[in-house]
PDB file of C-alpha atoms in Angstrom:
ATOM      1  CA  MET A   1       1.230  -1.549  21.169  1.00 79.00           C
ATOM      2  CA  GLU A   2       2.895  -3.402  24.024  1.00 84.00           C
ATOM      3  CA  GLY A   3       6.120  -5.229  23.203  1.00 94.00           C
ATOM      4  CA  VAL A   4       6.552  -3.622  19.779  1.00 98.00           C
ATOM      5  CA  GLN A   5      10.188  -2.581  19.239  1.00 98.00           C
ATOM      6  CA  HIS A   6      11.071   0.429  17.094  1.00 98.00           C
ATOM      7  CA  ARG A   7      14.394   1.035  15.394  1.00 98.00           C
ATOM      8  CA  MET A   8      16.016   2.749  12.443  1.00 98.00           C
ATOM      9  CA  VAL A   9      17.749   0.666   9.787  1.00 98.00           C
ATOM     10  CA  GLU A  10      20.068   2.081   7.140  1.00 98.00           C
ATOM     11  CA  VAL A  11      19.227   0.622   3.729  1.00 98.00           C
ATOM     12  CA  ASN A  12      19.872   1.794   0.194  1.00 98.00           C
ATOM     13  CA  GLY A  13      21.428   5.059   1.411  1.00 97.00           C
ATOM     14  CA  ILE A  14      18.480   6.130   3.595  1.00 98.00           C
ATOM     15  CA  ASN A  15      17.152   5.454   7.109  1.00 98.00           C
ATOM     16  CA  ILE A  16      13.992   3.398   7.359  1.00 98.00           C
ATOM     17  CA  HIS A  17      11.949   3.146  10.550  1.00 98.00           C
ATOM     18  CA  ILE A  18      10.656  -0.325  11.400  1.00 98.00           C
ATOM     19  CA  ALA A  19       8.305  -1.657  14.057  1.00 98.00           C
ATOM     20  CA  GLU A  20       8.789  -5.318  14.990  1.00 98.00           C
ATOM     21  CA  LYS A  21       7.579  -7.958  17.408  1.00 98.00           C
ATOM     22  CA  GLY A  22       7.923 -11.715  17.897  1.00 98.00           C
ATOM     23  CA  GLU A  23      10.335 -14.521  17.080  1.00 97.00           C
ATOM     24  CA  GLY A  24      10.345 -16.918  14.135  1.00 97.00           C
ATOM     25  CA  PRO A  25      10.116 -16.613  10.347  1.00 97.00           C
ATOM     26  CA  VAL A  26       9.882 -12.970   9.253  1.00 98.00           C
ATOM     27  CA  ILE A  27       6.690 -11.492   7.818  1.00 98.00           C
ATOM     28  CA  LEU A  28       7.354  -8.122   6.176  1.00 98.00           C
ATOM     29  CA  PHE A  29       4.248  -5.887   6.078  1.00 99.00           C
ATOM     30  CA  LEU A  30       4.081  -3.103   3.470  1.00 99.00           C
ATOM     31  CA  HIS A  31       1.555  -0.294   3.990  1.00 98.00           C
ATOM     32  CA  GLY A  32      -0.286   1.893   1.486  1.00 98.00           C
ATOM     33  CA  PHE A  33      -1.447   5.503   1.089  1.00 98.00           C
ATOM     34  CA  PRO A  34      -1.904   7.561   3.246  1.00 98.00           C
ATOM     35  CA  GLU A  35      -0.803   5.159   5.945  1.00 98.00           C
ATOM     36  CA  LEU A  36       2.103   4.052   8.136  1.00 98.00           C
ATOM     37  CA  TRP A  37       3.507   0.912   9.762  1.00 98.00           C
ATOM     38  CA  TYR A  38       0.647   1.476  12.238  1.00 98.00           C
ATOM     39  CA  SER A  39      -1.952   0.151   9.759  1.00 98.00           C
ATOM     40  CA  TRP A  40      -0.598  -3.325  10.550  1.00 98.00           C
ATOM     41  CA  ARG A  41      -1.028  -2.994  14.336  1.00 98.00           C
ATOM     42  CA  HIS A  42      -3.603  -5.815  14.519  1.00 98.00           C
ATOM     43  CA  GLN A  43      -1.478  -8.143  12.371  1.00 98.00           C
ATOM     44  CA  ILE A  44       1.710  -7.374  14.324  1.00 98.00           C
ATOM     45  CA  LEU A  45       0.096  -8.280  17.646  1.00 98.00           C
ATOM     46  CA  ALA A  46      -1.768 -11.373  16.421  1.00 98.00           C
ATOM     47  CA  LEU A  47       0.866 -12.987  14.188  1.00 98.00           C
ATOM     48  CA  SER A  48       3.732 -12.340  16.597  1.00 98.00           C
ATOM     49  CA  ASN A  49       1.744 -14.532  19.008  1.00 97.00           C
ATOM     50  CA  MET A  50       1.406 -17.239  16.351  1.00 97.00           C
ATOM     51  CA  GLY A  51       5.108 -17.960  15.886  1.00 97.00           C
ATOM     52  CA  PHE A  52       6.171 -15.236  13.440  1.00 98.00           C
ATOM     53  CA  ARG A  53       8.512 -12.264  13.660  1.00 98.00           C
ATOM     54  CA  THR A  54       6.403  -9.405  12.358  1.00 98.00           C
ATOM     55  CA  VAL A  55       8.125  -6.377  10.823  1.00 98.00           C
ATOM     56  CA  ALA A  56       6.397  -3.268   9.431  1.00 98.00           C
ATOM     57  CA  PRO A  57       8.419  -0.361   8.024  1.00 98.00           C
ATOM     58  CA  ASP A  58       7.354   3.166   7.267  1.00 98.00           C
ATOM     59  CA  LEU A  59       8.104   3.214   3.527  1.00 98.00           C
ATOM     60  CA  ARG A  60      10.482   5.908   2.273  1.00 98.00           C
ATOM     61  CA  GLY A  61       8.793   9.294   2.420  1.00 98.00           C
ATOM     62  CA  TYR A  62       6.510   8.266   5.279  1.00 98.00           C
ATOM     63  CA  GLY A  63       6.396   8.630   9.064  1.00 98.00           C
ATOM     64  CA  ASP A  64       9.742   8.313  10.825  1.00 98.00           C
ATOM     65  CA  SER A  65      11.632   7.104   7.727  1.00 98.00           C
ATOM     66  CA  ASP A  66      13.747   9.473   5.645  1.00 98.00           C
ATOM     67  CA  ILE A  67      11.970  11.650   3.085  1.00 98.00           C
ATOM     68  CA  PRO A  68      14.238  12.173   0.056  1.00 98.00           C
ATOM     69  CA  GLU A  69      13.519  15.557  -1.528  1.00 97.00           C
ATOM     70  CA  SER A  70      13.669  14.679  -5.219  1.00 97.00           C
ATOM     71  CA  VAL A  71      10.524  13.323  -6.900  1.00 97.00           C
ATOM     72  CA  ASP A  72      12.899  11.107  -8.926  1.00 97.00           C
ATOM     73  CA  SER A  73      13.841   9.222  -5.739  1.00 98.00           C
ATOM     74  CA  TYR A  74      10.448   7.493  -5.554  1.00 98.00           C
ATOM     75  CA  THR A  75      10.438   5.129  -8.545  1.00 98.00           C
ATOM     76  CA  CYS A  76       9.501   1.480  -7.991  1.00 98.00           C
ATOM     77  CA  PHE A  77      13.212   0.619  -8.244  1.00 98.00           C
ATOM     78  CA  HIS A  78      14.214   2.938  -5.398  1.00 98.00           C
ATOM     79  CA  ILE A  79      11.527   1.543  -3.107  1.00 98.00           C
ATOM     80  CA  VAL A  80      12.060  -2.117  -4.025  1.00 98.00           C
ATOM     81  CA  GLY A  81      15.787  -1.427  -3.542  1.00 98.00           C
ATOM     82  CA  ASP A  82      14.973  -0.370   0.029  1.00 98.00           C
ATOM     83  CA  LEU A  83      13.001  -3.584   0.562  1.00 98.00           C
ATOM     84  CA  VAL A  84      15.689  -5.902  -0.832  1.00 98.00           C
ATOM     85  CA  GLU A  85      18.313  -4.454   1.522  1.00 98.00           C
ATOM     86  CA  LEU A  86      15.856  -4.489   4.422  1.00 98.00           C
ATOM     87  CA  ILE A  87      15.157  -8.198   3.822  1.00 98.00           C
ATOM     88  CA  ASP A  88      18.904  -8.903   3.942  1.00 98.00           C
ATOM     89  CA  VAL A  89      19.115  -7.050   7.273  1.00 98.00           C
ATOM     90  CA  LEU A  90      16.109  -8.911   8.717  1.00 98.00           C
ATOM     91  CA  ASP A  91      17.192 -12.362   7.525  1.00 97.00           C
ATOM     92  CA  PRO A  92      20.965 -12.324   6.907  1.00 96.00           C
ATOM     93  CA  GLN A  93      21.145 -16.127   6.665  1.00 94.00           C
ATOM     94  CA  GLU A  94      18.543 -16.842   4.002  1.00 94.00           C
ATOM     95  CA  GLY A  95      17.691 -13.346   2.720  1.00 96.00           C
ATOM     96  CA  LYS A  96      14.113 -14.465   2.133  1.00 97.00           C
ATOM     97  CA  VAL A  97      10.874 -13.561   3.954  1.00 98.00           C
ATOM     98  CA  PHE A  98       7.095 -13.764   3.837  1.00 98.00           C
ATOM     99  CA  VAL A  99       5.476 -10.571   2.519  1.00 98.00           C
ATOM    100  CA  VAL A 100       2.057  -8.967   3.030  1.00 99.00           C
ATOM    101  CA  GLY A 101       1.142  -5.813   1.105  1.00 98.00           C
ATOM    102  CA  HIS A 102      -1.825  -3.455   0.950  1.00 98.00           C
ATOM    103  CA  ASP A 103      -2.593  -0.713  -1.590  1.00 98.00           C
ATOM    104  CA  TRP A 104       0.797   0.803  -2.675  1.00 98.00           C
ATOM    105  CA  GLY A 105       2.428  -1.816  -0.461  1.00 98.00           C
ATOM    106  CA  ALA A 106       0.724  -4.492  -2.583  1.00 98.00           C
ATOM    107  CA  ILE A 107       1.931  -2.868  -5.816  1.00 98.00           C
ATOM    108  CA  LEU A 108       5.479  -2.831  -4.430  1.00 98.00           C
ATOM    109  CA  ALA A 109       5.170  -6.433  -3.240  1.00 98.00           C
ATOM    110  CA  TRP A 110       4.192  -7.532  -6.766  1.00 98.00           C
ATOM    111  CA  PHE A 111       7.223  -5.631  -8.108  1.00 98.00           C
ATOM    112  CA  LEU A 112       9.472  -7.224  -5.476  1.00 98.00           C
ATOM    113  CA  CYS A 113       8.294 -10.664  -6.647  1.00 98.00           C
ATOM    114  CA  LEU A 114       8.770  -9.639 -10.274  1.00 97.00           C
ATOM    115  CA  PHE A 115      12.332  -8.326  -9.820  1.00 98.00           C
ATOM    116  CA  ARG A 116      13.602 -10.529  -6.976  1.00 98.00           C
ATOM    117  CA  PRO A 117      11.511 -13.710  -6.563  1.00 98.00           C
ATOM    118  CA  ASP A 118      14.464 -15.156  -4.604  1.00 98.00           C
ATOM    119  CA  LYS A 119      13.609 -12.763  -1.746  1.00 98.00           C
ATOM    120  CA  VAL A 120       9.994 -13.823  -1.111  1.00 98.00           C
ATOM    121  CA  LYS A 121       8.845 -17.177   0.318  1.00 98.00           C
ATOM    122  CA  ALA A 122       5.154 -16.469  -0.235  1.00 98.00           C
ATOM    123  CA  LEU A 123       2.906 -13.447  -0.621  1.00 98.00           C
ATOM    124  CA  VAL A 124      -0.480 -12.291   0.659  1.00 98.00           C
ATOM    125  CA  ASN A 125      -1.644  -9.105  -1.039  1.00 98.00           C
ATOM    126  CA  LEU A 126      -4.644  -7.016  -0.096  1.00 98.00           C
ATOM    127  CA  SER A 127      -6.800  -4.624  -2.165  1.00 98.00           C
ATOM    128  CA  VAL A 128      -4.611  -4.194  -5.269  1.00 98.00           C
ATOM    129  CA  PRO A 129      -4.110  -7.127  -7.655  1.00 98.00           C
ATOM    130  CA  PHE A 130      -1.153  -7.326 -10.017  1.00 97.00           C
ATOM    131  CA  LEU A 131      -1.808  -4.521 -12.519  1.00 89.00           C
ATOM    132  CA  ARG A 132      -1.121  -5.585 -16.075  1.00 85.00           C
ATOM    133  CA  PHE A 133      -0.046  -2.399 -17.777  1.00 78.00           C
ATOM    134  CA  ASP A 134      -1.092  -1.244 -21.217  1.00 80.00           C
ATOM    135  CA  ARG A 135       1.932  -1.073 -23.504  1.00 82.00           C
ATOM    136  CA  ASN A 136       0.568   1.962 -25.372  1.00 87.00           C
ATOM    137  CA  ILE A 137      -1.177   4.209 -22.839  1.00 90.00           C
ATOM    138  CA  LYS A 138       0.483   5.756 -19.798  1.00 94.00           C
ATOM    139  CA  PRO A 139      -1.424   4.928 -16.599  1.00 94.00           C
ATOM    140  CA  VAL A 140      -2.174   8.530 -15.592  1.00 95.00           C
ATOM    141  CA  GLU A 141      -3.667   9.201 -19.063  1.00 94.00           C
ATOM    142  CA  LEU A 142      -5.709   6.027 -18.803  1.00 92.00           C
ATOM    143  CA  TRP A 143      -7.288   7.034 -15.473  1.00 93.00           C
ATOM    144  CA  ARG A 144      -7.820  10.622 -16.629  1.00 95.00           C
ATOM    145  CA  ALA A 145      -9.584   9.399 -19.770  1.00 93.00           C
ATOM    146  CA  TYR A 146     -11.979   7.302 -17.699  1.00 93.00           C
ATOM    147  CA  TYR A 147     -12.543   9.458 -14.595  1.00 94.00           C
ATOM    148  CA  GLY A 148     -11.691  12.971 -15.808  1.00 96.00           C
ATOM    149  CA  SER A 149      -9.129  15.426 -14.448  1.00 96.00           C
ATOM    150  CA  ASP A 150     -10.629  15.474 -10.917  1.00 97.00           C
ATOM    151  CA  HIS A 151      -9.575  11.846 -10.374  1.00 96.00           C
ATOM    152  CA  TYR A 152      -7.337  11.688  -7.313  1.00 97.00           C
ATOM    153  CA  ILE A 153      -4.387  10.206  -9.267  1.00 97.00           C
ATOM    154  CA  SER A 154      -4.572  13.063 -11.818  1.00 97.00           C
ATOM    155  CA  ARG A 155      -4.845  15.633  -9.019  1.00 97.00           C
ATOM    156  CA  PHE A 156      -1.763  14.209  -7.281  1.00 98.00           C
ATOM    157  CA  GLN A 157       0.517  14.738 -10.301  1.00 97.00           C
ATOM    158  CA  GLU A 158       1.323  18.461 -10.079  1.00 94.00           C
ATOM    159  CA  TYR A 159       4.089  18.970  -7.534  1.00 94.00           C
ATOM    160  CA  GLY A 160       2.992  21.271  -4.719  1.00 94.00           C
ATOM    161  CA  GLU A 161      -0.538  21.956  -5.977  1.00 95.00           C
ATOM    162  CA  ILE A 162      -2.515  19.371  -3.991  1.00 97.00           C
ATOM    163  CA  GLU A 163      -0.195  19.879  -1.000  1.00 97.00           C
ATOM    164  CA  GLY A 164      -1.345  23.515  -0.912  1.00 96.00           C
ATOM    165  CA  GLU A 165      -4.990  22.474  -1.009  1.00 96.00           C
ATOM    166  CA  PHE A 166      -4.438  19.876   1.712  1.00 96.00           C
ATOM    167  CA  ALA A 167      -2.706  22.495   3.876  1.00 95.00           C
ATOM    168  CA  TRP A 168      -5.688  24.812   3.446  1.00 95.00           C
ATOM    169  CA  VAL A 169      -8.144  22.088   4.527  1.00 95.00           C
ATOM    170  CA  GLY A 170      -5.826  20.970   7.365  1.00 95.00           C
ATOM    171  CA  MET A 171      -3.920  17.704   7.882  1.00 95.00           C
ATOM    172  CA  ASP A 172      -6.348  16.463  10.520  1.00 96.00           C
ATOM    173  CA  ARG A 173      -9.324  16.673   8.179  1.00 97.00           C
ATOM    174  CA  VAL A 174      -7.478  15.372   5.096  1.00 97.00           C
ATOM    175  CA  GLU A 175      -6.142  12.242   6.797  1.00 97.00           C
ATOM    176  CA  LYS A 176      -9.464  11.414   8.446  1.00 97.00           C
ATOM    177  CA  GLU A 177     -11.342  11.905   5.151  1.00 97.00           C
ATOM    178  CA  PHE A 178      -9.005   9.488   3.356  1.00 97.00           C
ATOM    179  CA  LEU A 179      -9.229   6.835   6.063  1.00 97.00           C
ATOM    180  CA  THR A 180     -13.011   7.171   6.451  1.00 96.00           C
ATOM    181  CA  ASP A 181     -14.144   7.344   2.829  1.00 92.00           C
ATOM    182  CA  PHE A 182     -11.304   7.305   0.289  1.00 94.00           C
ATOM    183  CA  PRO A 183     -12.333   9.854  -2.381  1.00 93.00           C
ATOM    184  CA  VAL A 184     -12.113   8.804  -6.034  1.00 93.00           C
ATOM    185  CA  LEU A 185     -12.566  12.427  -7.136  1.00 95.00           C
ATOM    186  CA  LEU A 186     -10.976  15.536  -5.585  1.00 96.00           C
ATOM    187  CA  PRO A 187     -12.594  18.562  -7.265  1.00 95.00           C
ATOM    188  CA  LYS A 188     -10.697  21.846  -6.882  1.00 92.00           C
ATOM    189  CA  GLY A 189     -12.203  24.068  -4.223  1.00 88.00           C
ATOM    190  CA  LYS A 190     -14.332  21.231  -2.829  1.00 92.00           C
ATOM    191  CA  LEU A 191     -12.006  18.317  -2.230  1.00 93.00           C
ATOM    192  CA  PHE A 192     -14.321  16.215  -0.103  1.00 94.00           C
ATOM    193  CA  LYS A 193     -18.015  15.371  -0.212  1.00 91.00           C
ATOM    194  CA  ARG A 194     -18.732  16.674   3.283  1.00 91.00           C
ATOM    195  CA  PRO A 195     -18.757  20.412   4.014  1.00 89.00           C
ATOM    196  CA  LEU A 196     -15.655  21.237   6.083  1.00 89.00           C
ATOM    197  CA  ASP A 197     -17.745  22.506   8.977  1.00 89.00           C
ATOM    198  CA  GLU A 198     -19.512  19.145   9.238  1.00 93.00           C
ATOM    199  CA  PRO A 199     -17.796  16.819  11.722  1.00 92.00           C
ATOM    200  CA  ILE A 200     -16.468  13.478  10.478  1.00 94.00           C
ATOM    201  CA  THR A 201     -17.837  10.296  11.972  1.00 95.00           C
ATOM    202  CA  LEU A 202     -14.946   7.834  11.973  1.00 97.00           C
ATOM    203  CA  PRO A 203     -15.695   4.238  10.945  1.00 97.00           C
ATOM    204  CA  SER A 204     -16.290   1.707  13.739  1.00 97.00           C
ATOM    205  CA  TRP A 205     -12.868   0.119  13.169  1.00 97.00           C
ATOM    206  CA  LEU A 206     -10.947   3.370  13.752  1.00 98.00           C
ATOM    207  CA  SER A 207     -10.885   5.123  17.127  1.00 98.00           C
ATOM    208  CA  GLU A 208     -10.176   8.833  17.549  1.00 97.00           C
ATOM    209  CA  GLU A 209      -6.908   7.923  19.245  1.00 97.00           C
ATOM    210  CA  GLU A 210      -5.843   5.650  16.360  1.00 98.00           C
ATOM    211  CA  ALA A 211      -6.773   8.279  13.743  1.00 98.00           C
ATOM    212  CA  ASN A 212      -4.803  10.890  15.659  1.00 97.00           C
ATOM    213  CA  TYR A 213      -1.646   8.742  15.490  1.00 98.00           C
ATOM    214  CA  TYR A 214      -1.731   9.148  11.690  1.00 98.00           C
ATOM    215  CA  VAL A 215      -2.631  12.820  11.887  1.00 98.00           C
ATOM    216  CA  THR A 216       0.284  13.610  14.234  1.00 98.00           C
ATOM    217  CA  LYS A 217       2.798  11.922  11.912  1.00 98.00           C
ATOM    218  CA  PHE A 218       1.456  13.572   8.733  1.00 98.00           C
ATOM    219  CA  GLN A 219       1.361  16.973  10.424  1.00 97.00           C
ATOM    220  CA  LYS A 220       5.092  16.506  10.972  1.00 97.00           C
ATOM    221  CA  THR A 221       6.031  15.115   7.532  1.00 97.00           C
ATOM    222  CA  GLY A 222       3.405  16.461   5.145  1.00 96.00           C
ATOM    223  CA  PHE A 223       2.154  14.476   2.143  1.00 97.00           C
ATOM    224  CA  THR A 224       4.826  15.198  -0.485  1.00 98.00           C
ATOM    225  CA  GLY A 225       6.767  11.948   0.057  1.00 98.00           C
ATOM    226  CA  PRO A 226       3.654   9.752  -0.272  1.00 98.00           C
ATOM    227  CA  LEU A 227       2.366  11.776  -3.241  1.00 98.00           C
ATOM    228  CA  ASN A 228       5.701  11.268  -5.006  1.00 98.00           C
ATOM    229  CA  PHE A 229       4.829   7.567  -5.365  1.00 98.00           C
ATOM    230  CA  TYR A 230       1.924   8.630  -7.610  1.00 98.00           C
ATOM    231  CA  ARG A 231       4.135  11.144  -9.440  1.00 98.00           C
ATOM    232  CA  ASN A 232       6.260   8.228 -10.609  1.00 98.00           C
ATOM    233  CA  LEU A 233       3.434   6.114 -12.063  1.00 97.00           C
ATOM    234  CA  ASP A 234       4.228   7.126 -15.642  1.00 97.00           C
ATOM    235  CA  ARG A 235       7.982   6.916 -15.032  1.00 97.00           C
ATOM    236  CA  ASN A 236       7.553   3.394 -13.630  1.00 97.00           C
ATOM    237  CA  TRP A 237       5.535   2.513 -16.740  1.00 96.00           C
ATOM    238  CA  GLU A 238       8.505   3.565 -18.901  1.00 95.00           C
ATOM    239  CA  LEU A 239      11.080   1.783 -16.737  1.00 96.00           C
ATOM    240  CA  LEU A 240       9.085  -1.459 -16.524  1.00 95.00           C
ATOM    241  CA  LYS A 241       9.067  -2.121 -20.282  1.00 93.00           C
ATOM    242  CA  PRO A 242      11.727  -4.893 -20.007  1.00 94.00           C
ATOM    243  CA  TRP A 243       9.288  -6.848 -17.767  1.00 94.00           C
ATOM    244  CA  LEU A 244       6.356  -6.614 -20.192  1.00 92.00           C
ATOM    245  CA  GLY A 245       4.559  -9.979 -20.208  1.00 91.00           C
ATOM    246  CA  CYS A 246       6.534 -11.395 -17.267  1.00 95.00           C
ATOM    247  CA  LYS A 247       4.698 -13.671 -14.838  1.00 96.00           C
ATOM    248  CA  ILE A 248       4.745 -13.620 -11.025  1.00 97.00           C
ATOM    249  CA  THR A 249       5.927 -17.058  -9.900  1.00 97.00           C
ATOM    250  CA  THR A 250       5.817 -16.522  -6.111  1.00 98.00           C
ATOM    251  CA  PRO A 251       3.078 -18.529  -4.314  1.00 98.00           C
ATOM    252  CA  ALA A 252       0.413 -15.895  -3.655  1.00 98.00           C
ATOM    253  CA  LYS A 253      -3.032 -15.273  -2.229  1.00 98.00           C
ATOM    254  CA  PHE A 254      -5.191 -12.198  -2.658  1.00 98.00           C
ATOM    255  CA  MET A 255      -7.992 -10.638  -0.621  1.00 98.00           C
ATOM    256  CA  MET A 256     -10.079  -7.500  -1.054  1.00 98.00           C
ATOM    257  CA  GLY A 257     -13.457  -6.022  -0.116  1.00 98.00           C
ATOM    258  CA  ASP A 258     -16.320  -5.702  -2.584  1.00 97.00           C
ATOM    259  CA  LYS A 259     -16.790  -2.029  -1.616  1.00 97.00           C
ATOM    260  CA  ASP A 260     -13.140  -1.197  -2.316  1.00 97.00           C
ATOM    261  CA  LEU A 261     -12.699   1.626  -4.862  1.00 94.00           C
ATOM    262  CA  VAL A 262     -10.072  -0.545  -6.631  1.00 95.00           C
ATOM    263  CA  TYR A 263     -12.611  -3.346  -7.182  1.00 97.00           C
ATOM    264  CA  HIS A 264     -14.810  -0.875  -9.089  1.00 94.00           C
ATOM    265  CA  MET A 265     -12.112   0.443 -11.425  1.00 91.00           C
ATOM    266  CA  PRO A 266     -12.870  -0.190 -15.119  1.00 89.00           C
ATOM    267  CA  GLY A 267     -12.222  -3.804 -16.126  1.00 92.00           C
ATOM    268  CA  MET A 268     -11.019  -4.802 -12.648  1.00 96.00           C
ATOM    269  CA  LYS A 269     -13.681  -7.387 -11.749  1.00 97.00           C
ATOM    270  CA  ASP A 270     -13.303  -9.031 -15.138  1.00 97.00           C
ATOM    271  CA  TYR A 271      -9.505  -9.148 -14.769  1.00 96.00           C
ATOM    272  CA  ILE A 272      -9.674 -10.587 -11.249  1.00 97.00           C
ATOM    273  CA  HIS A 273     -12.362 -13.212 -11.847  1.00 97.00           C
ATOM    274  CA  ASN A 274     -12.129 -14.198 -15.511  1.00 96.00           C
ATOM    275  CA  GLY A 275      -8.600 -15.463 -15.926  1.00 95.00           C
ATOM    276  CA  GLY A 276      -6.398 -12.395 -16.508  1.00 96.00           C
ATOM    277  CA  PHE A 277      -5.076 -12.209 -12.942  1.00 97.00           C
ATOM    278  CA  GLN A 278      -4.412 -15.972 -12.830  1.00 97.00           C
ATOM    279  CA  GLU A 279      -2.617 -15.738 -16.173  1.00 97.00           C
ATOM    280  CA  ASP A 280      -0.270 -13.015 -14.883  1.00 97.00           C
ATOM    281  CA  VAL A 281       0.214 -14.755 -11.515  1.00 98.00           C
ATOM    282  CA  PRO A 282       0.190 -18.492 -12.368  1.00 98.00           C
ATOM    283  CA  SER A 283       1.033 -19.379  -8.750  1.00 97.00           C
ATOM    284  CA  LEU A 284      -2.028 -17.491  -7.418  1.00 98.00           C
ATOM    285  CA  LYS A 285      -3.680 -19.940  -5.027  1.00 96.00           C
ATOM    286  CA  GLU A 286      -6.859 -18.095  -4.148  1.00 96.00           C
ATOM    287  CA  VAL A 287      -8.823 -14.866  -4.479  1.00 98.00           C
ATOM    288  CA  VAL A 288     -11.176 -13.893  -1.650  1.00 98.00           C
ATOM    289  CA  VAL A 289     -13.606 -10.984  -1.941  1.00 98.00           C
ATOM    290  CA  LEU A 290     -15.180 -10.055   1.400  1.00 97.00           C
ATOM    291  CA  GLU A 291     -18.728  -8.801   1.237  1.00 97.00           C
ATOM    292  CA  GLY A 292     -19.486  -5.334   2.588  1.00 96.00           C
ATOM    293  CA  VAL A 293     -15.808  -4.542   3.202  1.00 97.00           C
ATOM    294  CA  ASP A 294     -14.062  -1.376   2.024  1.00 97.00           C
ATOM    295  CA  HIS A 295     -10.452  -0.441   1.196  1.00 97.00           C
ATOM    296  CA  PHE A 296      -8.630  -0.533   4.557  1.00 98.00           C
ATOM    297  CA  ILE A 297      -9.215  -4.242   4.969  1.00 98.00           C
ATOM    298  CA  SER A 298      -6.412  -5.024   7.462  1.00 98.00           C
ATOM    299  CA  MET A 299      -8.015  -2.646   9.959  1.00 98.00           C
ATOM    300  CA  GLU A 300     -11.639  -3.259   9.022  1.00 98.00           C
ATOM    301  CA  LYS A 301     -11.493  -7.067   9.202  1.00 98.00           C
ATOM    302  CA  PRO A 302      -8.343  -7.872  11.222  1.00 98.00           C
ATOM    303  CA  ASP A 303      -9.418 -11.335  12.418  1.00 98.00           C
ATOM    304  CA  GLU A 304     -10.223 -12.593   8.917  1.00 97.00           C
ATOM    305  CA  VAL A 305      -7.007 -11.106   7.502  1.00 98.00           C
ATOM    306  CA  ASN A 306      -4.859 -12.509  10.339  1.00 98.00           C
ATOM    307  CA  GLU A 307      -6.304 -15.997   9.914  1.00 98.00           C
ATOM    308  CA  TYR A 308      -5.865 -15.835   6.146  1.00 97.00           C
ATOM    309  CA  ILE A 309      -2.189 -14.859   6.474  1.00 98.00           C
ATOM    310  CA  PHE A 310      -1.494 -17.452   9.172  1.00 98.00           C
ATOM    311  CA  ASP A 311      -3.175 -20.326   7.281  1.00 97.00           C
ATOM    312  CA  PHE A 312      -1.242 -19.621   4.102  1.00 98.00           C
ATOM    313  CA  PHE A 313       2.229 -18.950   5.525  1.00 98.00           C
ATOM    314  CA  SER A 314       2.015 -21.883   7.942  1.00 97.00           C
ATOM    315  CA  ARG A 315       2.202 -24.213   4.951  1.00 95.00           C
ATOM    316  CA  PHE A 316       5.728 -23.032   4.189  1.00 94.00           C
ATOM    317  CA  HIS A 317       7.513 -23.606   7.480  1.00 75.00           C
TER     318      HIS A 317
END
C-alpha cells in the first residue's frame, strides 16, 4: 500500500483511524462487516491516481479506531455523527464530499444522505440498497420470522454469546469464513458449513497475506464493536420513525453482484428492479447487477467498481 498515509482524527468524542492517498476532491469510503479500511485498498490506489483524494476510515468499533464499550454507542446517529465531523475535517472549506459505501457502510451512507444531504456531493453504494423499513415490524423480528433463529442477524443479538462461539472457533477461521463465503445461517455448535479441520480455500481475489491483515486486526480488537452495529438494528428502527417516508435526494448509483446474499433476501429483487428503490431514491441514476459476483464486490471486481465510481463522480467536478 505504497504512499498511503495513516493518521488518527478526533471526531465526535472518539479517535478514528483513517487511511488516505492522493490530491483533489475527497472520496470517503465506508466499509462493512467484518471489514476494515483495507477493503478499499484497490479503490484507494486506483482513484488516487485519477485525480481524487481517497480517504477510508476504520468505522467506530473497528481496527485502529476507538471501540466504545457501551452497546448504546453504536446507533446510526453515533456513527453518522462521526462521519459528519470527519467530513468537516477532510473538507473544512465546503464540508461536502463524494461517498462510496459497502454493506454496513452503504447503510450508513444512505443514512448520511437522509440526515445531512448537504454533506454529500454524490453517492455510489455497493451491495445494500436503501432499506425501506416496515413501520410495524422490527427488523430483527422480520428476519427471524423468515430465516429462523439461526439467521446470522438473530445470532448476533445476544451480547457476548456469539463472541464466545467465535473465540472457540478462533479469529483466524471466523474471519476467513466470513470473507470466503458469508454465512446466512450460524447454527449453534456448527457455525460454518465446513468442518473445522478442513482447510479453507480462499477466493481468487483474496491472498493469504491480505486475509491475514484482517485476522491480525480482529485478533487484537475482537468482534464486539462490529457486532454492536447489529445490536442496534431495532433501536435504529425506533429512532428513525421521524424519517418514515423520506426520500434520498442525493445523486446516487448502485451496484451489486447477483450471487450476493442481500440480493436473495425476501422481496429484495422486486424492490430493486420494480420501482420501490427508485421511489425511495428519486435521484437514483442507475442500478448495475454484475453476473456471477458475490458480496465483497470492491475486492472481487475492483476494475469494474473503480471505473464505475470514476465515471460517475467525474461528472460533478
